[in-house]
XYZ file of C-alpha atoms in Angstrom:
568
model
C 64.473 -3.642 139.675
C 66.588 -5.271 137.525
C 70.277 -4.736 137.593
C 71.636 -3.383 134.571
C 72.919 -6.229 131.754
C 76.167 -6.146 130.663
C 76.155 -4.522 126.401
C 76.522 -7.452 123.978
C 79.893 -7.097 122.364
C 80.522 -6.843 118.311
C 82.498 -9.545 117.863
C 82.069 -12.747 119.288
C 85.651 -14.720 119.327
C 86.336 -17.925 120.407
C 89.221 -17.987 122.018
C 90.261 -16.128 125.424
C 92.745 -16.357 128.754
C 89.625 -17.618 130.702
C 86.225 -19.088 130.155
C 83.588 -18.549 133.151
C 80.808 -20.213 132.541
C 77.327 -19.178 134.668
C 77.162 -15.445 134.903
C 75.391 -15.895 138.318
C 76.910 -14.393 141.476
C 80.149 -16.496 141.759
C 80.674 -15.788 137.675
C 80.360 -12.303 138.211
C 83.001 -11.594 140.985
C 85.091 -14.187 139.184
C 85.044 -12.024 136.100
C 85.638 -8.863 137.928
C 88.258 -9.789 139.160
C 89.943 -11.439 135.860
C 89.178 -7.855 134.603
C 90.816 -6.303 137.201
C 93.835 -8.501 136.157
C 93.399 -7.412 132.664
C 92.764 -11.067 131.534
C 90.321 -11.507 128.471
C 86.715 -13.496 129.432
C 84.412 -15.717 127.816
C 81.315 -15.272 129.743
C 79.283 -18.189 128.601
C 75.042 -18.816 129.943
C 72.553 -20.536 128.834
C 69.843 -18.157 129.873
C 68.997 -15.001 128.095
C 70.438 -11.266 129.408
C 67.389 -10.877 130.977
C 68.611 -13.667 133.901
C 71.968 -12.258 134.567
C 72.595 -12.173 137.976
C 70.755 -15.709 138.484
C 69.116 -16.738 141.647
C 71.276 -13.851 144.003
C 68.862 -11.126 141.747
C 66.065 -12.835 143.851
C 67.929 -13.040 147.123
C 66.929 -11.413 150.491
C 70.409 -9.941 150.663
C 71.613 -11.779 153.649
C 75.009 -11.684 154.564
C 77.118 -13.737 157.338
C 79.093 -10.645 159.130
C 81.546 -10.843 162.400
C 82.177 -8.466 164.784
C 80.587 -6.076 162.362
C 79.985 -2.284 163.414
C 76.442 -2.976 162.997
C 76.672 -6.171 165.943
C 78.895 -3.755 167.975
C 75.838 -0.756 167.434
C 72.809 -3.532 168.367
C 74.901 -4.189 171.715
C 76.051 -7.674 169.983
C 79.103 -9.223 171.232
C 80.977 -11.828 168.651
C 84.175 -13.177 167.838
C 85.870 -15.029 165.094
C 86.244 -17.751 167.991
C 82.601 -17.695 168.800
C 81.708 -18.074 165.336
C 84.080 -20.791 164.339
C 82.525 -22.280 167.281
C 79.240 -22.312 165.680
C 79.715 -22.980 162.215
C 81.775 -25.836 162.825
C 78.975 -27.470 165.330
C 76.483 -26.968 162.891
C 78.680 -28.268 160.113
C 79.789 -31.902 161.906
C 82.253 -32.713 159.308
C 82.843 -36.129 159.650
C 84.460 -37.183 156.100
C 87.547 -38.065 154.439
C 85.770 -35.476 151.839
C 85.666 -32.915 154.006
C 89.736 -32.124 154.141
C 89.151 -29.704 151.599
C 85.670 -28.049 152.603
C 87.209 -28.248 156.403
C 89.743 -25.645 154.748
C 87.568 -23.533 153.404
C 85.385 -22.800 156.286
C 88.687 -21.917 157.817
C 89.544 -19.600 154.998
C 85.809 -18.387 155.025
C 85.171 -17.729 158.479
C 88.606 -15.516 158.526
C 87.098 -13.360 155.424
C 83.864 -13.020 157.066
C 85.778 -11.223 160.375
C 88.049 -9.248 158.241
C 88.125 -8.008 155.148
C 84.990 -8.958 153.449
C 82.596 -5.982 154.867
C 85.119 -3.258 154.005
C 85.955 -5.268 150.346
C 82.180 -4.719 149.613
C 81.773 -1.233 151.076
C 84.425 -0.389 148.923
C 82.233 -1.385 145.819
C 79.459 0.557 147.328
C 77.524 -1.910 148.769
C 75.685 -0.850 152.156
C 73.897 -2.683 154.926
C 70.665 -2.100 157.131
C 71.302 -1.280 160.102
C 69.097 -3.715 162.658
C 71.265 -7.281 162.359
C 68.792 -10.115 162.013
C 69.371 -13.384 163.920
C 68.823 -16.717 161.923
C 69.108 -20.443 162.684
C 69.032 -19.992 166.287
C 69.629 -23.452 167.276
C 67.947 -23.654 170.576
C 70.765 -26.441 171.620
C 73.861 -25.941 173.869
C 76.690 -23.976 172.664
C 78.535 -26.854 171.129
C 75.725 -27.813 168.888
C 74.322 -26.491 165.829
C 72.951 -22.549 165.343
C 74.373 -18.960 165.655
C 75.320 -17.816 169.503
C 74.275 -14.263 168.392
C 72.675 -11.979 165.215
C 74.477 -12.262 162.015
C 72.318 -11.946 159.660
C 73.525 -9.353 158.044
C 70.489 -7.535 155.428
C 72.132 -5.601 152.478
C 70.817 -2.383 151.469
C 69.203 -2.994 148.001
C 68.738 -6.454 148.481
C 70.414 -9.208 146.112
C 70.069 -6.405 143.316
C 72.752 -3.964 145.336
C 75.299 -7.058 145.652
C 75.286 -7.668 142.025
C 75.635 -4.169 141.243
C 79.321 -3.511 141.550
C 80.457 -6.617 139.639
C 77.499 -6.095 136.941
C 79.119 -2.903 136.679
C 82.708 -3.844 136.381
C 82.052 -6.780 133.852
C 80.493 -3.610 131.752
C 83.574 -1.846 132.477
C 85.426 -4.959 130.746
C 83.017 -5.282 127.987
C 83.335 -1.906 126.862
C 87.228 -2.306 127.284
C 87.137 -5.304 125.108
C 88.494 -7.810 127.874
C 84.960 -9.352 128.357
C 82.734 -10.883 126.129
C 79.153 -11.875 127.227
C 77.501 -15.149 125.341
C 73.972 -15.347 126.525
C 72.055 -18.668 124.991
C 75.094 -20.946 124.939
C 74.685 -23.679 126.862
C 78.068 -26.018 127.416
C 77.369 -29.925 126.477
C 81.412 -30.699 127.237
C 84.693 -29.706 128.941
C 86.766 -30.121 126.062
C 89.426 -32.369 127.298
C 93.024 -32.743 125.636
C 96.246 -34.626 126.261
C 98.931 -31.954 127.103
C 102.760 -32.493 128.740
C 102.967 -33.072 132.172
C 98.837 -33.343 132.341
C 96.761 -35.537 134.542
C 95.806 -38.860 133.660
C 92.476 -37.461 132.457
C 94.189 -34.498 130.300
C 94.053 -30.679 130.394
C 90.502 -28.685 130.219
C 91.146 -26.370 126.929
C 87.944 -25.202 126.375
C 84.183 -25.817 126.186
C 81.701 -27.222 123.438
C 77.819 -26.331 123.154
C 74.893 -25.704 121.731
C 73.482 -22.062 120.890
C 69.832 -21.618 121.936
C 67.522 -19.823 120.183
C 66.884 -16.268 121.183
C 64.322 -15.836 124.396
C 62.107 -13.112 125.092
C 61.592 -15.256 128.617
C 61.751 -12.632 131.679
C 64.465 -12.818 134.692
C 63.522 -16.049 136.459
C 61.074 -17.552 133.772
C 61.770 -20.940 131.766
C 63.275 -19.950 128.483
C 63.306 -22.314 125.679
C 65.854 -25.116 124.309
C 65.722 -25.043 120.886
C 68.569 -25.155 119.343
C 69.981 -23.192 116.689
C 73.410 -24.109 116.119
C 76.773 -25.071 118.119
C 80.095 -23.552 119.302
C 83.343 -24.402 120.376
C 85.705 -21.965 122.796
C 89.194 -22.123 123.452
C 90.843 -20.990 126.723
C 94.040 -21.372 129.393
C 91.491 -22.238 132.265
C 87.504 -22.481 132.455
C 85.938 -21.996 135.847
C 82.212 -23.388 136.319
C 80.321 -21.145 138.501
C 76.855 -22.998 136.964
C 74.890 -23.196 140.459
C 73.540 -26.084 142.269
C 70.474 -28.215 141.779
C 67.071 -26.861 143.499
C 65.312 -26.440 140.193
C 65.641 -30.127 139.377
C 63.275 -31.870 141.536
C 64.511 -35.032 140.672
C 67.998 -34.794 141.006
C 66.943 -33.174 144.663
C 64.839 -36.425 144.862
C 67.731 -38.668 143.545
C 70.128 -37.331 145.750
C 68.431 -36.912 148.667
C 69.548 -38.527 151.898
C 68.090 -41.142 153.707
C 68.819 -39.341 157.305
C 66.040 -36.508 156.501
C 63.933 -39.619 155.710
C 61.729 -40.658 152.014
C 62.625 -38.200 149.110
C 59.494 -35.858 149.433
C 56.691 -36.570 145.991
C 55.251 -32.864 146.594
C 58.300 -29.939 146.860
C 57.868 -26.449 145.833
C 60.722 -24.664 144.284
C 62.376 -21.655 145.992
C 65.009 -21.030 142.754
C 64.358 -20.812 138.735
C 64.179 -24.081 136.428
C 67.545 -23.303 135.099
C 69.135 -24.286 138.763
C 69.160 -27.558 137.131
C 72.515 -29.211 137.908
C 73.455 -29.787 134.329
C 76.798 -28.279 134.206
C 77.467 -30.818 137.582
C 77.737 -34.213 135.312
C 79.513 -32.715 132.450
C 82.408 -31.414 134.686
C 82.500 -34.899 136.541
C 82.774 -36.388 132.980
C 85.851 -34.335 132.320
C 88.021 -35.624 135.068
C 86.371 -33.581 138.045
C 85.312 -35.418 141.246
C 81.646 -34.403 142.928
C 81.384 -34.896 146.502
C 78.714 -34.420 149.382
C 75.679 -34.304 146.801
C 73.337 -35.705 149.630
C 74.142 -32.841 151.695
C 71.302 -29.840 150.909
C 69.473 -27.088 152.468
C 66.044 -27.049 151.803
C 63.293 -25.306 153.825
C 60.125 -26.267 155.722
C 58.279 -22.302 155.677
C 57.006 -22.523 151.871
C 53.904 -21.363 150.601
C 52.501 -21.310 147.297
C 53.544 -18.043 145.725
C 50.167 -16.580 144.453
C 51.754 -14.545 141.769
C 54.160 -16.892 139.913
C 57.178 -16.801 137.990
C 58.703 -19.778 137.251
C 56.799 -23.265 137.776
C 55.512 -24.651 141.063
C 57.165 -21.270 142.872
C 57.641 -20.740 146.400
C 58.278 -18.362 148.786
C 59.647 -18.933 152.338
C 58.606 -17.034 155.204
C 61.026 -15.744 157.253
C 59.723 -16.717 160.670
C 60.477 -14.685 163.761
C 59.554 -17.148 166.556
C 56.255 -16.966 168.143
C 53.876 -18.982 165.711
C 52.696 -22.309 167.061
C 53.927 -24.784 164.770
C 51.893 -27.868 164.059
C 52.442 -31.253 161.745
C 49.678 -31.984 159.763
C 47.568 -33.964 161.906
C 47.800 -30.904 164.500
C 50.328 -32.107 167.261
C 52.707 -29.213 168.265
C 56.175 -29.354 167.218
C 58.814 -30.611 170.243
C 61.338 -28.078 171.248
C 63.555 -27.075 170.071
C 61.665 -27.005 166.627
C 60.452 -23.059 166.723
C 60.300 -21.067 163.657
C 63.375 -19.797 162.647
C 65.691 -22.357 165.060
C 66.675 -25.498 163.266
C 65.936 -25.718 159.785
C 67.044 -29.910 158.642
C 66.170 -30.626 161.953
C 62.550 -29.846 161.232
C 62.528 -31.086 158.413
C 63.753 -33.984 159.692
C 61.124 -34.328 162.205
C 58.553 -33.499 159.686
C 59.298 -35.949 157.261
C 59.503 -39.175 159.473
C 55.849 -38.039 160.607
C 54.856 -39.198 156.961
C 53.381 -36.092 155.884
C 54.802 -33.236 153.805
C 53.456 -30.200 154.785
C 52.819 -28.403 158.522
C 51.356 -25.093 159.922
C 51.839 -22.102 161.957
C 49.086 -20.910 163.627
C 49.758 -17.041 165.149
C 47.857 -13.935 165.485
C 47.287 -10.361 163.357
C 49.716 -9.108 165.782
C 52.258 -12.154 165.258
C 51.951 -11.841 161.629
C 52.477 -8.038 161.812
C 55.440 -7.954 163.537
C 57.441 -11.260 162.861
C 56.577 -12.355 159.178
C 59.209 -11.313 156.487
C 59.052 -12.943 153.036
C 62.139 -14.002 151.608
C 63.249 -12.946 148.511
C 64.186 -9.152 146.462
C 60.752 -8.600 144.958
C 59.166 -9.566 148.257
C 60.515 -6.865 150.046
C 60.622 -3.173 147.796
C 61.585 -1.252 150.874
C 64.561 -2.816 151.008
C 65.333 -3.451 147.559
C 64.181 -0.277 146.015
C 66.081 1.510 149.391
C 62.697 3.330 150.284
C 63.275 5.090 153.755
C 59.060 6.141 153.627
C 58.112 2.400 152.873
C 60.972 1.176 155.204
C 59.214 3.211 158.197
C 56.365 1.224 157.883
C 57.771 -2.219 159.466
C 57.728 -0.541 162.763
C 54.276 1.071 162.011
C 50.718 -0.974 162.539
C 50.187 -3.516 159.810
C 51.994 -5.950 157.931
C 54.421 -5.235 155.523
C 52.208 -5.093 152.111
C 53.495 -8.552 150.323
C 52.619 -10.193 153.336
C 49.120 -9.054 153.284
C 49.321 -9.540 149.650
C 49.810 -13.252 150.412
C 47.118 -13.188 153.654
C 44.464 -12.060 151.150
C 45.203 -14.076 148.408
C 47.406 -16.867 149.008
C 46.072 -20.215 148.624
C 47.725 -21.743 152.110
C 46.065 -18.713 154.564
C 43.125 -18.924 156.727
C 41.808 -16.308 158.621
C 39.341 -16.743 161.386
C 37.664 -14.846 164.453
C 37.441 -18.440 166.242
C 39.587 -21.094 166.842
C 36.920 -23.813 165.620
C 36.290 -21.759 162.423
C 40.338 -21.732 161.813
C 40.599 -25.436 161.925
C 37.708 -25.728 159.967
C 39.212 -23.631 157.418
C 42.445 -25.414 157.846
C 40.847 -28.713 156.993
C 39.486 -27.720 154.262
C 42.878 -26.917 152.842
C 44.175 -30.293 153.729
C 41.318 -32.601 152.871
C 43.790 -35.166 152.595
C 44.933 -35.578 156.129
C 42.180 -35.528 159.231
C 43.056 -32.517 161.562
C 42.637 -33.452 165.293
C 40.530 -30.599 166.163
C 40.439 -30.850 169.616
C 44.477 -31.877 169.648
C 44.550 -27.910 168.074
C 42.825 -27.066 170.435
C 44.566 -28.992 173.870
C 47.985 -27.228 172.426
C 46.741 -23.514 171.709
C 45.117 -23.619 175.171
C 48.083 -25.036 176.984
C 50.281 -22.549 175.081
C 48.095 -19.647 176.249
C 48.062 -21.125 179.961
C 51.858 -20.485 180.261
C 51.456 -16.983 179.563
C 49.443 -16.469 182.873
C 53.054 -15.818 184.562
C 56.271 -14.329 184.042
C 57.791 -17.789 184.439
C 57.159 -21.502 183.119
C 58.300 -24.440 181.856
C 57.272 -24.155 178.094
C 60.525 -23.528 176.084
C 59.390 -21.375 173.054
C 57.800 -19.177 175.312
C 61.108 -18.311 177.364
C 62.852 -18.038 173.952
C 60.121 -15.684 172.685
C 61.289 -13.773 175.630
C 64.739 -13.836 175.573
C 64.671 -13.324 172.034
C 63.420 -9.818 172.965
C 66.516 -8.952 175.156
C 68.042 -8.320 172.025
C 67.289 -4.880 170.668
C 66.577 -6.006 167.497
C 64.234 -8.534 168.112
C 62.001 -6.252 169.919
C 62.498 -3.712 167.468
C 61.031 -5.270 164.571
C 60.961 -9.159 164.576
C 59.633 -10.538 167.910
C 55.989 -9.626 168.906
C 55.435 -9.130 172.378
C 54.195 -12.424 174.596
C 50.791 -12.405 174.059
C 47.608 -14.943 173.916
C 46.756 -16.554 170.670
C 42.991 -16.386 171.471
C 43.151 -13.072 172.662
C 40.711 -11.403 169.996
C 42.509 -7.840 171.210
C 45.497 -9.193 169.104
C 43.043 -11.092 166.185
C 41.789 -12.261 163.991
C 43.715 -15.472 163.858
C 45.825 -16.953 161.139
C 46.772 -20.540 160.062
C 49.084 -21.290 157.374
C 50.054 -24.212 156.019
C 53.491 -24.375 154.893
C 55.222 -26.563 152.482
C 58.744 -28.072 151.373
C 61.127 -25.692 149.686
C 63.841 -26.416 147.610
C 66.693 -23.987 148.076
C 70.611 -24.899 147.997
C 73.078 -27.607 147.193
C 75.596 -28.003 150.058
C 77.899 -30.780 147.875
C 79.589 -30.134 144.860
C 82.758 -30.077 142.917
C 86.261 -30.706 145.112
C 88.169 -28.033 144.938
C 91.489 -26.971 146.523
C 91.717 -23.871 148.357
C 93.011 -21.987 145.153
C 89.882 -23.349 143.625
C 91.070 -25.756 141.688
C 88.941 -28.677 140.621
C 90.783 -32.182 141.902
C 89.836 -35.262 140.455
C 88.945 -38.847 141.866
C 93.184 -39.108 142.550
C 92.948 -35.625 144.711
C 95.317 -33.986 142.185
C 93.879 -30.545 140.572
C 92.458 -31.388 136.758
C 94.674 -29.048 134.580
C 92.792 -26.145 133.502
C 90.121 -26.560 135.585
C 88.461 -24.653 138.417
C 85.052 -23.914 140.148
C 83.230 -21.900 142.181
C 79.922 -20.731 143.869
C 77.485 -23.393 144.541
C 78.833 -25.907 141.948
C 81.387 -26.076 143.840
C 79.276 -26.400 147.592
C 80.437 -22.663 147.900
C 83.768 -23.766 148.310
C 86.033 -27.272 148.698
C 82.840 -29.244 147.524
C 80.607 -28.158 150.885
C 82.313 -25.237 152.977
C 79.018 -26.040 155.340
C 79.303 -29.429 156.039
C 75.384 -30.810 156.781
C 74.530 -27.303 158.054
C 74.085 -23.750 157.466
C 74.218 -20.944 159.307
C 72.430 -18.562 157.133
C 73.774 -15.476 155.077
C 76.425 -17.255 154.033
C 75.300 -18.357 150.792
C 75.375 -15.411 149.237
C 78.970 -14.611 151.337
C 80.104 -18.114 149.755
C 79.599 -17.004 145.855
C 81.379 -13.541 146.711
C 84.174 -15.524 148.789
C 84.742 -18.487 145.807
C 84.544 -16.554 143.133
C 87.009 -13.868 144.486
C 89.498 -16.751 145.090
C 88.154 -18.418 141.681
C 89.638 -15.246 139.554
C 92.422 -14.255 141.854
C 93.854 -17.986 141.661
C 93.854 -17.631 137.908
C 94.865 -14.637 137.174
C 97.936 -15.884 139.188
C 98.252 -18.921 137.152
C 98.170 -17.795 133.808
C-alpha cells in the first residue's frame, strides 16, 4: 500500500527559495507547507521514489493525543497538566543542552492538546477509535510513563499520515513550486562568507553525488554507485535526513554507558538508509549535535521471517500478561512488564550480560494481547478493512501474528511446560536455561491467581489494566493460568534488541533554526524531524512516551517550513 510518489518534474534547476533535504515525514510537512507559502523547493534524497515517505510508510500510526474525543469516548480523563506531568518525568532533563529541547516539549505538549488533531483531520486524516495505552510506567506519578491511554492509532496506518502532504507536494510539483531529486545524496552544506554572517558563514546550498538509478523496493538497500555530481543553490536548506538506527555502529559508538556494554547482536527495526550520514556533514558546516547518547531502542524484537531490508525486526507490541524471563530463565522484577518501561528493561537486561530474553504466555495471551508493530504488519488497519478489523475481537490471532507463530524462527509452541523449555533451549544453545527456575516462576505466577487478591504486582496491573475499557476490549486477556491447557498450547518467544530512534540531534531554536557550538542560529540553516531529536536536539529528554515520534516529524517540520517561509 504504497502512498502515491510525487511525478518527476521536466526540468531539473538548481537553484530555489528552499532546499529540504530527506523527503521522509518531517521533509514532507516541511514542503507542504513552503508550498502553501508559494515558496519554490528542492526536494533532495538519496533513495529512489520508491522510499518516499521513509521509515513513517512503515509506522504503526501512533499518535500522542490529549484530551482527545476519542479519551473523552473510552471514559479517559487527561489534561495538558497531567501530561506535562508525565512527559517531563519521563524526560529528566538535566542539561545545559536541554534549554532548547526543554522548549520544545513545552511548545509540543501545547500542540498535542490543541490544535494538532483538528490540523490533521483537516487533511483527512482519521483515527481508530479504541485509544491504546503505551509505556505504562508502573512507578509513582512523578516518575516516568503515561498516567492514562494516549496512544492514539491512525486510520490507515503510517500510509494515511503521509497521504495529505504526499498529496500536496504533488500539488506543488505539478504547479512548478516543487521539484523532487530522488538519487542525490548531499556530501556538503555549502558554506559561504556573507555580511553580517556567523563566524562559520552562511549555508547557500548543498553539494552531492547523483546515484545511479535503483529498481530497489520501499525499504530495501539501494545501491551507491555513482554517476555524476550536483551542486544546488538556495536562501535556506532544512535537513530533515532522520536519525541513526540503520547504522549499527554509530548506535554502538554512541551508545551510553548507563544502559550498560554497546550490544554485538542488534536487530534493526528501520531501513539501512537511517544511517546518520547527513548528521556529520551538517556538524561540519557550523551546526552543533547534542544528546547523541540519548536513544530509544526496544527489547520485544524478533527476527522478521519475511525480510526486507538486512537483519530486520519486528517489535511486538506487548499488552501485559506474558511472563517475561532473561535468558537464563529468572523472571523479570517489577515493574519490568511488557509494555511498562522500555530503557528500563533494557537496562536491566543488559547488565545481566546477555542480549536477548523471553515471554512465555498462552494461545489465549497471544490472541488477545500481541500486536506487531509496523504498516504491513497490520492490513486491517492500514488497508482500513472494517471485515478484517472485526476479527481482533473474534477467536484467533490476528493473521501476521500467526504468520510469525508458524514460521518465525524465535517461537516455540508446546502442550507442556518441560517440552517448551526444551524447545526454548534449543533456540538458545548458547546460554543454559534453568529449567526448573522456569518452572519455580510459572508455578508461583499461577499460585497468585488462586484469589482475587495478592501480592504479585503484574498480576494486579493485569487487572487494573482491564478497568479500562479498552484494555478489556481488545488488548488485555483475562487473568488466567499459564498451564491451564483450556487456554493452550503454550508459547515462548525469545525476543531480541531493536534498534528504533535517535533521541539527540541537531540544536535547534524553537523557530528551528540550527545554532552552532556559540548558541547563535548558523545563517541559512535549519532542521527538523529526527535529525534534529524531533525538535531542540531531543524534545524527549532520556525518555519517550510513545506516539510521539511520529507527532514530533509532523510538529518540526510544520514549524521547519512555517519559520522559513517567514524568513525569506
Amino acid at each position: 500500500m504504497s502512498p502515491t510518489r510525487p511525478g518527476l518534474p521536466t526540468q531539473n534547476p538548481t537553484s530555489a527559495d528552499v532546499i529540504v533535504v530527506g523527503a521522509g515525514l518531517a521533509g514532507l510537512v516541511a514542503t507542504a507547507e513552503l508550498v502553501d507559502a508559494g515558496k519554490r523547493v528542492l526536494l533532495v534524497d538519496q533513495e529512489p521514489a520508491a522510499s518516499l515517505g521513509g521509515q513513517a510508510w512503515w509506522s504503526f500510526g501512533g499518535l500522542f493525543l490529549v484530551d482527545s474525543p476519542e479519551q473523552r469516548r473510552m471514559g479517559v480523563k487527561d489534561s495538558l497538566e497531567l501530561a506535562r506531568q508525565d512527559w517531563f518525568a519521563s524526560a529528566g532533563f538535566d542539561r545545559t543542552e536541554d534549554y532548547w529541547p526543554t522548549r520544545w516539549a513545552e511548545a509540543y505538549l501545547n500542540f498535542a492538546a490543541g490544535e494538532k488533531r483538528a490540523w490533521l483531520r483537516e487533511r483527512g486524516v482519521g483515527f481508530f477509535p479504541v485509544v491504546g495505552w503505551a509505556e505504562r510506567g508502573g512507578y509513582t506519578a512523578l516518575q516516568h510513563g503515561n498516567s492514562v491511554p494516549r496512544f492514539h492509532i491512525v486510520w490507515g496506518t503510517g500510509p494515511a499520515i503521509l497521504e495529505p502532504f504526499i498529496t500536496r507536494v504533488r500539488e506543488g510539483v505539478r504547479a512548478g513550486l516543487v521539484t523532487a531529486l530522488h538519487r542525490h545524496q548531499v556530501d556538503e552544506l555549502i558554506v559561504e562568507a556573507t555580511a553580517g554572517s556567523a563566524p562559520t558563514g552562511a549555508v547557500v546550498g548543498v553539494r552531492g553525488s547523483v546515484l545511479a538509478p535503483s529498481s530497489a523496493g520501499r525499504g530495501q538497500a539501494s545501491s551507491r554507485e555513482v554517476v555524476g555530481e550536483f551542486e544546488l543553490r538556495a536562501s535556506a536548506v532544512i535537513v530533515t535526513s532522520g536519525g541513526i538506527g540503520g547504522n549499527h555502529d554509530l548506535v554502538r559508538a554512541q551508545w551510553p554507558a548507563r544502559l550498560g556494554a554497546a550490544p554485538a547482536q542488534l536487530l534493526s527495526g528501520v531501513p539501512a538508509h537511517v544511517d546518520g550520514r547527513m548528521l556529520g556533514i551538517t556538524e561540519a558546516a557550523g551546526a552543533r549535535l547534542i544528546n547523541g547518547d540519548r536513544m530509544w531502542h526496544y527489547t520485544e524484537g524478533i527476527v522478521n521471517w519475511d525480510p526486507v531490508w538486512a537483519r530486520h525486526g519486528i517489535r511486538i507490541l506487548p499488552g501485559p500478561s506474558s511472563l517475561w524471563l532473561d535468558a537464563t530463565g529468572t523472571r523479570l522484577p517489577a515493574p519490568l512488564f511488557p509494555g511498562f518501561d522500555t530503557l528500563g528493561t533494557m537496562e536491566y537486561l543488559l547488565k545481566t550480560g546477555y542480549q536477548h530474553s523471553w515471554f512465555i504466555l498462552t494461545q489465549k495471551i497471544i490472541e488477545k494481547e500481541f500486536a506487531l508493530s509496523g504498516s504491513e504488519q497490520n492490513p486491517d488497519l492500514t488497508g482500513k478493512d472494517l471485515r478484517l478489523l472485526a476479527k481482533r475481537v473474534a477467536p484467533g490471532a490476528p493473521g501476521p501474528v500467526e504468520a510469525f507463530k508458524s514460521k518465525g524462527e524465535d517461537f516455540v509452541v508446546a502442550d507442556t511446560l518441560h517440552q517448551l523449555i526444551a524447545g526454548m533451549q534449543q533456540r538458545s544453545p548458547e546460554v543454559r536455561i534453568d529449567a526448573a527456575q522456569v518452572e519455580r516462576e510459572v508455578l508461583a505466577r499461577d499460585r497468585a491467581l488462586d484469589n482475587d487478591f495478592g501480592k504479585d504486582a503484574q498480576i494486579t496491573a493485569i487487572r487494573q489494566a482491564r478497568h479500562y475499557r479498552g484494555d478489556r476490549l481488545i488488548r488485555v486477556a483475562s487473568p488466567h493460568k499459564l498451564l491451564d491447557r483450556a487456554h493452550g498450547p503454550l508459547i515462548a518467544v525469545k525476543l531480541h534488541l531493536l534498534t528504533r530512534k535517535s533521541l539527540g540531534g541537531i540544536e535547534t531554536d524553537l523557530s528551528a533554526r540550527a545554532l552552532g557550538a556559540d548558541g547563535h542560529p548558523v545563517p541559512g540553516l535549519y532542521a527538523a524531524g529526527e535529525a534534529s531529536g524531533f525538535g531542540g536536539g531531543g524534545v524527549h529528554g532520556y525518555r519517550a512516551l510513545e506516539g510521539t515520534f511520529l507527532g514530533g516529524c509532523l510538529f518540526s517540520g510544520r514549524m521547519a517550513g512555517r519559520a522559513v517561509a517567514a524568513a525569506l
